[in-house]
mmCIF file of C-alpha atoms in Angstrom:
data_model
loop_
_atom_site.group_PDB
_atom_site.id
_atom_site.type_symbol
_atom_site.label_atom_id
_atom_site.label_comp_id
_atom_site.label_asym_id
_atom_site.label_seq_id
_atom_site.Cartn_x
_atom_site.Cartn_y
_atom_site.Cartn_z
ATOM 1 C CA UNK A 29 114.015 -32.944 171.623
ATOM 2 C CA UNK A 30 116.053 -29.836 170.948
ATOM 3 C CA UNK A 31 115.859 -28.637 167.012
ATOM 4 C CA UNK A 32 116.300 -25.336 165.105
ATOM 5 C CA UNK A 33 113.660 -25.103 162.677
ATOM 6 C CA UNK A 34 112.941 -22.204 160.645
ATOM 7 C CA UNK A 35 109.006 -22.082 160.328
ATOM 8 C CA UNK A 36 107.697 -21.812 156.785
ATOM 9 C CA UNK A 37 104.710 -19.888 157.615
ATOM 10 C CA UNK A 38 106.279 -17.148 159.135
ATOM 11 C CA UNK A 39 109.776 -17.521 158.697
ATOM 12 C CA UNK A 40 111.237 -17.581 161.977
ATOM 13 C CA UNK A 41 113.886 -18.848 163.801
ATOM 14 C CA UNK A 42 112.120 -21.437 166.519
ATOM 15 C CA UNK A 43 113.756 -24.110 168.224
ATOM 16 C CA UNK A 44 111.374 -26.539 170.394
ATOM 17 C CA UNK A 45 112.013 -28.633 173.484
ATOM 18 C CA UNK A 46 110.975 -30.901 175.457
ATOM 19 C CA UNK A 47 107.042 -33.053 175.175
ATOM 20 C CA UNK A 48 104.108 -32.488 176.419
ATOM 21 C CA UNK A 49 101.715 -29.652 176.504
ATOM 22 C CA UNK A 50 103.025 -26.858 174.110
ATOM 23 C CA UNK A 51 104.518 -23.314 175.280
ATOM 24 C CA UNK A 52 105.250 -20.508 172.606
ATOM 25 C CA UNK A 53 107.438 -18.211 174.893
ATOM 26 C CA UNK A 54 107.688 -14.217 173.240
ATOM 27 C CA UNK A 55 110.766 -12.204 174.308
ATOM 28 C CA UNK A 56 111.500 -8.823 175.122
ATOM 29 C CA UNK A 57 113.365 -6.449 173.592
ATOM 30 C CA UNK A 58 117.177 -7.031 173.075
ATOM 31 C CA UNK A 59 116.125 -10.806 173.611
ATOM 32 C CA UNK A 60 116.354 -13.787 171.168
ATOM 33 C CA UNK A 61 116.011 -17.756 171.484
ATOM 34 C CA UNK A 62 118.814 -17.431 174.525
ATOM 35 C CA UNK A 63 115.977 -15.608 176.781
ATOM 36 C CA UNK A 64 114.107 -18.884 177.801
ATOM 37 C CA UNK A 65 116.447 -21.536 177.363
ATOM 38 C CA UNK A 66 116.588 -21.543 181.112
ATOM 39 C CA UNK A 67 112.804 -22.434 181.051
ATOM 40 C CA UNK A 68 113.142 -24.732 178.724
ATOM 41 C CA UNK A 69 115.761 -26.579 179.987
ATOM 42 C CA UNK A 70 113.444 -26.391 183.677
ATOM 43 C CA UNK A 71 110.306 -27.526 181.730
ATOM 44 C CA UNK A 72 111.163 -30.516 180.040
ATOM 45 C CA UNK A 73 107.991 -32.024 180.434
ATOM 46 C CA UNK A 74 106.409 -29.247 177.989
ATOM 47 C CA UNK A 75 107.433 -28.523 174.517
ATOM 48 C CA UNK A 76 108.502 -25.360 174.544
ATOM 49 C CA UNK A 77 108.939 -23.562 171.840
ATOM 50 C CA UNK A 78 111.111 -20.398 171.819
ATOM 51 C CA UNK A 79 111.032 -18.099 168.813
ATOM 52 C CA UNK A 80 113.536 -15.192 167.738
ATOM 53 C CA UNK A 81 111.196 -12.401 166.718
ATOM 54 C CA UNK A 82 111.424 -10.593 163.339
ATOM 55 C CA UNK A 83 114.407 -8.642 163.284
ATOM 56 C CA UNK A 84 116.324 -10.650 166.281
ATOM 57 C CA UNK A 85 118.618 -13.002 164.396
ATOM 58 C CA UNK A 86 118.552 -15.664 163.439
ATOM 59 C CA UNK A 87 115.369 -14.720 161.791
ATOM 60 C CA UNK A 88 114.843 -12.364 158.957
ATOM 61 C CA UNK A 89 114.409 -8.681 158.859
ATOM 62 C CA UNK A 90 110.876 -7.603 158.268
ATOM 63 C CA UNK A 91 109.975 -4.788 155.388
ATOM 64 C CA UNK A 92 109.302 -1.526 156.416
ATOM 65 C CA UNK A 93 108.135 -0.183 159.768
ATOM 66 C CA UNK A 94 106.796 -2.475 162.627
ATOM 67 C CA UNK A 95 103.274 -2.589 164.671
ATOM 68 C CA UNK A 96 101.963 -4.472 166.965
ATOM 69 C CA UNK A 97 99.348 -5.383 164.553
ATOM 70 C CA UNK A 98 101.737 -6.529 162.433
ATOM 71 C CA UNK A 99 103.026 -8.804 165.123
ATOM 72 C CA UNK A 100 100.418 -10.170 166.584
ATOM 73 C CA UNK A 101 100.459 -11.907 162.093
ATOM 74 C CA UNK A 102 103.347 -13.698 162.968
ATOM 75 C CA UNK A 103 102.574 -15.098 166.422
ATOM 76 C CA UNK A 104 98.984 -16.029 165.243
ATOM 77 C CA UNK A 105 101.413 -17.729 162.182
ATOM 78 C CA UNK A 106 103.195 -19.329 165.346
ATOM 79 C CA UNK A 107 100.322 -20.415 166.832
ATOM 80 C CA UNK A 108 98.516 -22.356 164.199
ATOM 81 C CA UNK A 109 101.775 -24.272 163.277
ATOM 82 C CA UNK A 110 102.077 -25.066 166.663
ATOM 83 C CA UNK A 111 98.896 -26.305 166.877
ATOM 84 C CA UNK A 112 99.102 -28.485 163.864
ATOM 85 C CA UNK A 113 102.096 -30.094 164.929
ATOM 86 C CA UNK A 114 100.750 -30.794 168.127
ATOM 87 C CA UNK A 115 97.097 -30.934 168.286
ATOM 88 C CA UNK A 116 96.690 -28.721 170.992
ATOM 89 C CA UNK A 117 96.078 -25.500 171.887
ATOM 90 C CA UNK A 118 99.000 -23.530 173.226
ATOM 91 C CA UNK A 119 99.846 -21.960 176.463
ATOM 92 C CA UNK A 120 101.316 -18.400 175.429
ATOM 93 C CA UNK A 121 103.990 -16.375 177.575
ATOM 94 C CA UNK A 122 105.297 -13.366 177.045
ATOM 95 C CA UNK A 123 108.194 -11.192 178.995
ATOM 96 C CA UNK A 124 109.051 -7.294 178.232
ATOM 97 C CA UNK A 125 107.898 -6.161 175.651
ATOM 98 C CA UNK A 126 106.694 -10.040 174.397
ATOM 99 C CA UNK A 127 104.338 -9.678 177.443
ATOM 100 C CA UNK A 128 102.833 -6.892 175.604
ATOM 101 C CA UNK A 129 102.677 -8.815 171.747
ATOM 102 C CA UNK A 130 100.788 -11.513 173.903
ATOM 103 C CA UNK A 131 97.931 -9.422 174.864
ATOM 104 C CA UNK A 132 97.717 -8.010 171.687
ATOM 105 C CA UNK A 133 97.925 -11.041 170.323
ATOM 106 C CA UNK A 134 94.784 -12.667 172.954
ATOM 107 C CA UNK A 135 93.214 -9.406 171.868
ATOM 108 C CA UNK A 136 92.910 -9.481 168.704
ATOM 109 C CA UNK A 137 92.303 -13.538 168.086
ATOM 110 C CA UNK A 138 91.942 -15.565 171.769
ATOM 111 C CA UNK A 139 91.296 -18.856 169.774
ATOM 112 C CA UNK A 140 94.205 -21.253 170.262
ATOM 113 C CA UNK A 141 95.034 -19.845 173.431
ATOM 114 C CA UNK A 142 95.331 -22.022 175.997
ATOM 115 C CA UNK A 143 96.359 -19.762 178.986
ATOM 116 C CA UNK A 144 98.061 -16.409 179.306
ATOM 117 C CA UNK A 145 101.013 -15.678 180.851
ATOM 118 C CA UNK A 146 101.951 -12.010 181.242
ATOM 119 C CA UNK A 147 105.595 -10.624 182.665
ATOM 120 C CA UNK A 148 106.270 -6.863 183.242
ATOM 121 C CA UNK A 149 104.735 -5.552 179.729
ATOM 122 C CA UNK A 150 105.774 -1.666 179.833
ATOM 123 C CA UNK A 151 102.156 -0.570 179.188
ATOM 124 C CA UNK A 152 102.965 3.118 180.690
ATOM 125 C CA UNK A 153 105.763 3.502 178.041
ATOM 126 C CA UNK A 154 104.554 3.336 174.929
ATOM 127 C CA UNK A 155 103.106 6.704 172.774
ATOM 128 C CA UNK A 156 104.186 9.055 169.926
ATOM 129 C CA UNK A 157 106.365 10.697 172.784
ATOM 130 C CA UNK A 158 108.783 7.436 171.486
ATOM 131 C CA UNK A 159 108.720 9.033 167.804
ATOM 132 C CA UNK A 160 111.568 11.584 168.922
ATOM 133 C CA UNK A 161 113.668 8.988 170.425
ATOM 134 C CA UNK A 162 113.313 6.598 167.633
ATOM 135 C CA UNK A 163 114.627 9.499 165.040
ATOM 136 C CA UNK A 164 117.293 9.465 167.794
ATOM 137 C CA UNK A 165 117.954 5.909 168.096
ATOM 138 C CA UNK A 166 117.916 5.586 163.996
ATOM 139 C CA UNK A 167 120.759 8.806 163.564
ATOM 140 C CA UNK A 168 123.106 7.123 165.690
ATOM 141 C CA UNK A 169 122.267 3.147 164.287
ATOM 142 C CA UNK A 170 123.353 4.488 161.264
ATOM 143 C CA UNK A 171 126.456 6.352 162.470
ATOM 144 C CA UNK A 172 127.379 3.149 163.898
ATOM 145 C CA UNK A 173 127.514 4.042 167.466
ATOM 146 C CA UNK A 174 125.882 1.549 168.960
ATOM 147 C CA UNK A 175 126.815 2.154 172.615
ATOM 148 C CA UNK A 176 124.923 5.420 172.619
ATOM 149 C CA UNK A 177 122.235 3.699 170.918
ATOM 150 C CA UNK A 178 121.732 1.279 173.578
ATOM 151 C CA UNK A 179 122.328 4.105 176.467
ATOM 152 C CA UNK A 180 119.374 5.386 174.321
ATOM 153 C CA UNK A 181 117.160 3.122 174.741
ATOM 154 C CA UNK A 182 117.833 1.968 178.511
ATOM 155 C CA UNK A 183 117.674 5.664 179.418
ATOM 156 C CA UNK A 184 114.224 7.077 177.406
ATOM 157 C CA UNK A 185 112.078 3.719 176.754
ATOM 158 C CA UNK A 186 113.215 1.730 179.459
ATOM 159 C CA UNK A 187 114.107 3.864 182.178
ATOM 160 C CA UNK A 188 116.652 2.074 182.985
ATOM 161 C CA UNK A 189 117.925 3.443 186.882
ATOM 162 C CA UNK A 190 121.598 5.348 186.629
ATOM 163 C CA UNK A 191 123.172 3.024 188.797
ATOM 164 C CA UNK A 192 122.543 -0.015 186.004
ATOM 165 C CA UNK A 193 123.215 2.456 183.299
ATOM 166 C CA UNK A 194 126.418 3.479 184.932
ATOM 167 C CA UNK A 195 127.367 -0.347 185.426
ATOM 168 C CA UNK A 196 126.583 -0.628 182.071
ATOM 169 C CA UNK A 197 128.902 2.005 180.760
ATOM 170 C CA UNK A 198 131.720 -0.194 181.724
ATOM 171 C CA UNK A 199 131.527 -2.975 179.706
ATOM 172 C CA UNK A 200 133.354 -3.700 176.557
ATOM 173 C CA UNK A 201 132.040 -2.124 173.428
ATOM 174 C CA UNK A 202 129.721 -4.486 171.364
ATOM 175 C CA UNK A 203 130.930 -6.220 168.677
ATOM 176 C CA UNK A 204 130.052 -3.668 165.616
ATOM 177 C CA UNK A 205 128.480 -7.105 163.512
ATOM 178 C CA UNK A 206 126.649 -8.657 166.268
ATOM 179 C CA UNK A 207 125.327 -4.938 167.353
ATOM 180 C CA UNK A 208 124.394 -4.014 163.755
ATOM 181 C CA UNK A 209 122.069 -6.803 163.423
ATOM 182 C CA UNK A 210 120.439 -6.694 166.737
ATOM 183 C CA UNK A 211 120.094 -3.187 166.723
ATOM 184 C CA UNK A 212 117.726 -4.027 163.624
ATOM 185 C CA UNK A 213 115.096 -5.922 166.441
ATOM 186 C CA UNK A 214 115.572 -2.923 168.799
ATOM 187 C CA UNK A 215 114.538 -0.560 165.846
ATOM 188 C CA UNK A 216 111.125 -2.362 164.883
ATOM 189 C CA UNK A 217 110.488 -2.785 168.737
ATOM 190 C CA UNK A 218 110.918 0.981 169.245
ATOM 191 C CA UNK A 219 108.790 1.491 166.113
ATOM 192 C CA UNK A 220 106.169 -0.599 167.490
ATOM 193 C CA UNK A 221 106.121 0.952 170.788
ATOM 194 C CA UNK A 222 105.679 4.550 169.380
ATOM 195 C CA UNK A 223 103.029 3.518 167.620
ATOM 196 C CA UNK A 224 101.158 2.301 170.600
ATOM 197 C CA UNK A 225 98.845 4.036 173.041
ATOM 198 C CA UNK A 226 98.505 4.041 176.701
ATOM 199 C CA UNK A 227 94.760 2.218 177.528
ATOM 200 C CA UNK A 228 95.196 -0.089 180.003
ATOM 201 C CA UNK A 229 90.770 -0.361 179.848
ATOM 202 C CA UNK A 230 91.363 -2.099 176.564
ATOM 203 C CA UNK A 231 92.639 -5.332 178.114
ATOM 204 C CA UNK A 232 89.242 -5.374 179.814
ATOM 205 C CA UNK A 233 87.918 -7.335 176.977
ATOM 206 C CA UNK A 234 89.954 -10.318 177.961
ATOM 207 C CA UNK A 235 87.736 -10.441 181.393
ATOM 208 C CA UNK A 236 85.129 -11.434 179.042
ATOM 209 C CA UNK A 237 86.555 -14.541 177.802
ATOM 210 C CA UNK A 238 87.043 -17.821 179.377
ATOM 211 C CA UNK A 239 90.899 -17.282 179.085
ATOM 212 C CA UNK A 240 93.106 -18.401 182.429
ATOM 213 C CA UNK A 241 95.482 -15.579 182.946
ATOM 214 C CA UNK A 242 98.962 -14.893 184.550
ATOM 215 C CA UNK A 243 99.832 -11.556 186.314
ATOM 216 C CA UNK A 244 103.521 -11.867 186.717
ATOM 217 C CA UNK A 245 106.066 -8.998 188.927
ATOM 218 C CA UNK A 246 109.032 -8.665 190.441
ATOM 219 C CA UNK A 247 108.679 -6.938 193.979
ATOM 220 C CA UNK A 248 111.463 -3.978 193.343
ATOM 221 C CA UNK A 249 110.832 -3.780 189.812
ATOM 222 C CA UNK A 250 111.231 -0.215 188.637
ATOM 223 C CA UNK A 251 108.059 2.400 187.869
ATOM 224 C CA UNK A 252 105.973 2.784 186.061
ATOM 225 C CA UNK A 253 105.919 -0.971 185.344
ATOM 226 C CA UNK A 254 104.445 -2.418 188.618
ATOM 227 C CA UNK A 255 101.813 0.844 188.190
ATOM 228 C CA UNK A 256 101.322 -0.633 185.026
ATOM 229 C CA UNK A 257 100.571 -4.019 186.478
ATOM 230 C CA UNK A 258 98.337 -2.685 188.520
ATOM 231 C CA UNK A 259 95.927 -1.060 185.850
ATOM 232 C CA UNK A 260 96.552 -4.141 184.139
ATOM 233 C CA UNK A 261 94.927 -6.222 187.108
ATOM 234 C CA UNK A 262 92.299 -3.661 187.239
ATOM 235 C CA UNK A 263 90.875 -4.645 183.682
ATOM 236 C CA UNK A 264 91.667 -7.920 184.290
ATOM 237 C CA UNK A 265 90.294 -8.472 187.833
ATOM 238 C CA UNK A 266 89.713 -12.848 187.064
ATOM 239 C CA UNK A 267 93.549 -12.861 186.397
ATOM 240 C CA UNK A 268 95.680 -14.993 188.997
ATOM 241 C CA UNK A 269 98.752 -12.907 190.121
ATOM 242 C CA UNK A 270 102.747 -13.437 191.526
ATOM 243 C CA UNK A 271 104.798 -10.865 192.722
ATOM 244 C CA UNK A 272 108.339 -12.721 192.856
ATOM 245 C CA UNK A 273 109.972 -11.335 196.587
ATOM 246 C CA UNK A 274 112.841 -9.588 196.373
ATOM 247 C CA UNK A 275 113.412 -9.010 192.326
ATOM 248 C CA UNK A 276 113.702 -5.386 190.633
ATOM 249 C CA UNK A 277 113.673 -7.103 187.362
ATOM 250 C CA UNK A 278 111.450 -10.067 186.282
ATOM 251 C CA UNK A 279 113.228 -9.781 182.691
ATOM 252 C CA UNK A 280 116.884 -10.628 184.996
ATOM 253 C CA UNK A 281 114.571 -13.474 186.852
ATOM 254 C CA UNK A 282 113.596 -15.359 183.169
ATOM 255 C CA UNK A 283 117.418 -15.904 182.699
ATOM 256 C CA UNK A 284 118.917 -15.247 186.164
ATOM 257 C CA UNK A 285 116.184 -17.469 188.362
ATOM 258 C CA UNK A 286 114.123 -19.187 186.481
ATOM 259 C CA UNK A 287 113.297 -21.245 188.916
ATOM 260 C CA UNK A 288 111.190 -18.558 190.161
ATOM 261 C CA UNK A 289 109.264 -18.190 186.790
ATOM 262 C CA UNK A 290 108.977 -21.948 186.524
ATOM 263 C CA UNK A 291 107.311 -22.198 189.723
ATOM 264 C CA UNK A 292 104.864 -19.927 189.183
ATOM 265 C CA UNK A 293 104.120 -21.316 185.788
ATOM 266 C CA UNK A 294 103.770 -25.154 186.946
ATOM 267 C CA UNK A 295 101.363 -23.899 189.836
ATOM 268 C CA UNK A 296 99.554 -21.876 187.006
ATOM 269 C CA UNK A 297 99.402 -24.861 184.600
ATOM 270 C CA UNK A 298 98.489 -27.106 187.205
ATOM 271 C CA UNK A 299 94.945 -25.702 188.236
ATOM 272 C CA UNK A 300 93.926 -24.892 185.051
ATOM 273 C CA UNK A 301 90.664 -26.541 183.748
ATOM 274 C CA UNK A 302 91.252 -29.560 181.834
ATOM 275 C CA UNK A 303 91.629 -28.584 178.148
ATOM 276 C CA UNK A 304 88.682 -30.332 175.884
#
């Protein structure tokens, strides 16, 4: 079963595959319902579903300027359709920065939740230091340059390393359309980010619940995010953890081996407690 359906709660763009046990996958930033159609297609014996988050086309623009809290509404929106369609509770993972909606999402409501799977969130970048660089980012959106824009971003949230940004600099310049619209996701993203605060203890509170939990890494993957990991398994010391051998960037691995992700996730599935 492969369908685009546009759900009426919170008007997004999902499209669900496969049967079984349901999976609401988040993506990162710059990501859309492409990110884990690998996954999908590797997990056909879930039903995944795979949403385009507000601002990422297909699905609508939201109003005004984006928080996590504000979020964490539509995947709890996500969830309880989910949920109603298939009487279950749902196994939530989340890559990039969708890594980071799903713990504030577990955070703020765990109910519904059946396991948490977390990929590289970039819990060291967030802060008001981001409010410069999203004035930045929303000068030259609107100037329609949308190659620095994205240099932008890879350089001063990401961190992307030169050599990657200098690989980058050699591709073709992005369709103005396509860039115009995405560029709208990157915005709320960035918005969302700035508003956020480095405090890894917070997670802590998730130790507290009986919620099975997913530590996911790549072995090369650039700083601060594996030192983020790490504080992250520090709060979260009942969490089961992967470090994927040989990868500098688990957000590459979710489209460029997903076999890798959909090992760890079947092992993962497969000794958790028997839902009720």
């Amino acid at each position: 079963m492969d369908t685009l359906t546009t759900d009426r709660i919170a008007g997004l763009a999902v499209r669900r595959t496969g049967t079984g046990e349901p999976v609401l996958a988040l993506h990162g930033s710059g990501g859309g319902l492409h990110t884990f159609a690998p996954l999908a297609r590797a997990l056909p014996d879930f039903e995944v579903w795979r949403c385009a988050r507000r601002g990422y086309p297909p699905s609508p623009d939201a109003r005004g300027t984006r928080t996590f809290v504000q979020e964490v509404h539509d995947v709890h929106d996500l969830l309880a359709t989910i949920r109603a369609v298939t009487e279950s509770d749902v196994h939530l993972v989340g890559v990039g920065y969708g890594a980071s909606l799903a713990l504030h999402t577990a955070l703020a409501e765990p109910a519904g939740i059946r396991s948490l799977t977390v990929i590289e969130p970039p819990l060291l970048l967030v802060g008001p230091h981001l409010q410069g660089v999203l004035t930045r980012y929303r000068g030259l959106v609107a100037d329609r340059d949308f190659r620095a824009a994205a240099d932008l971003f890879a350089r001063e949230v990401t961190l992307t390393p030169e050599p990657v940004l200098a690989a980058l600099s050699t591709l073709a310049d992005p369709d103005p359309v396509a860039a115009a619209r995405e560029a709208v996701g990157w915005t709320h993203d960035l918005e969302a980010l700035a508003a956020d605060e480095v405090d890894t203890t917070r997670w802590s509170v998730l130790a507290d619940l009986d919620l099975p939990i997913l530590l996911a890494q790549g072995e090369r993957s650039r700083p601060p995010l594996p030192a983020g990991m790490e504080a992250l398994a520090a709060a979260l010391p009942h969490a089961r953890r992967v470090v994927w051998e040989d990868r500098s960037s688990v957000t590459g691995g979710v489209a460029g081996a997903p076999e890798l992700v959909v090992a760890s996730l079947r092992e993962f599935f497969r000794v958790l407690p028997q839902s009720s």
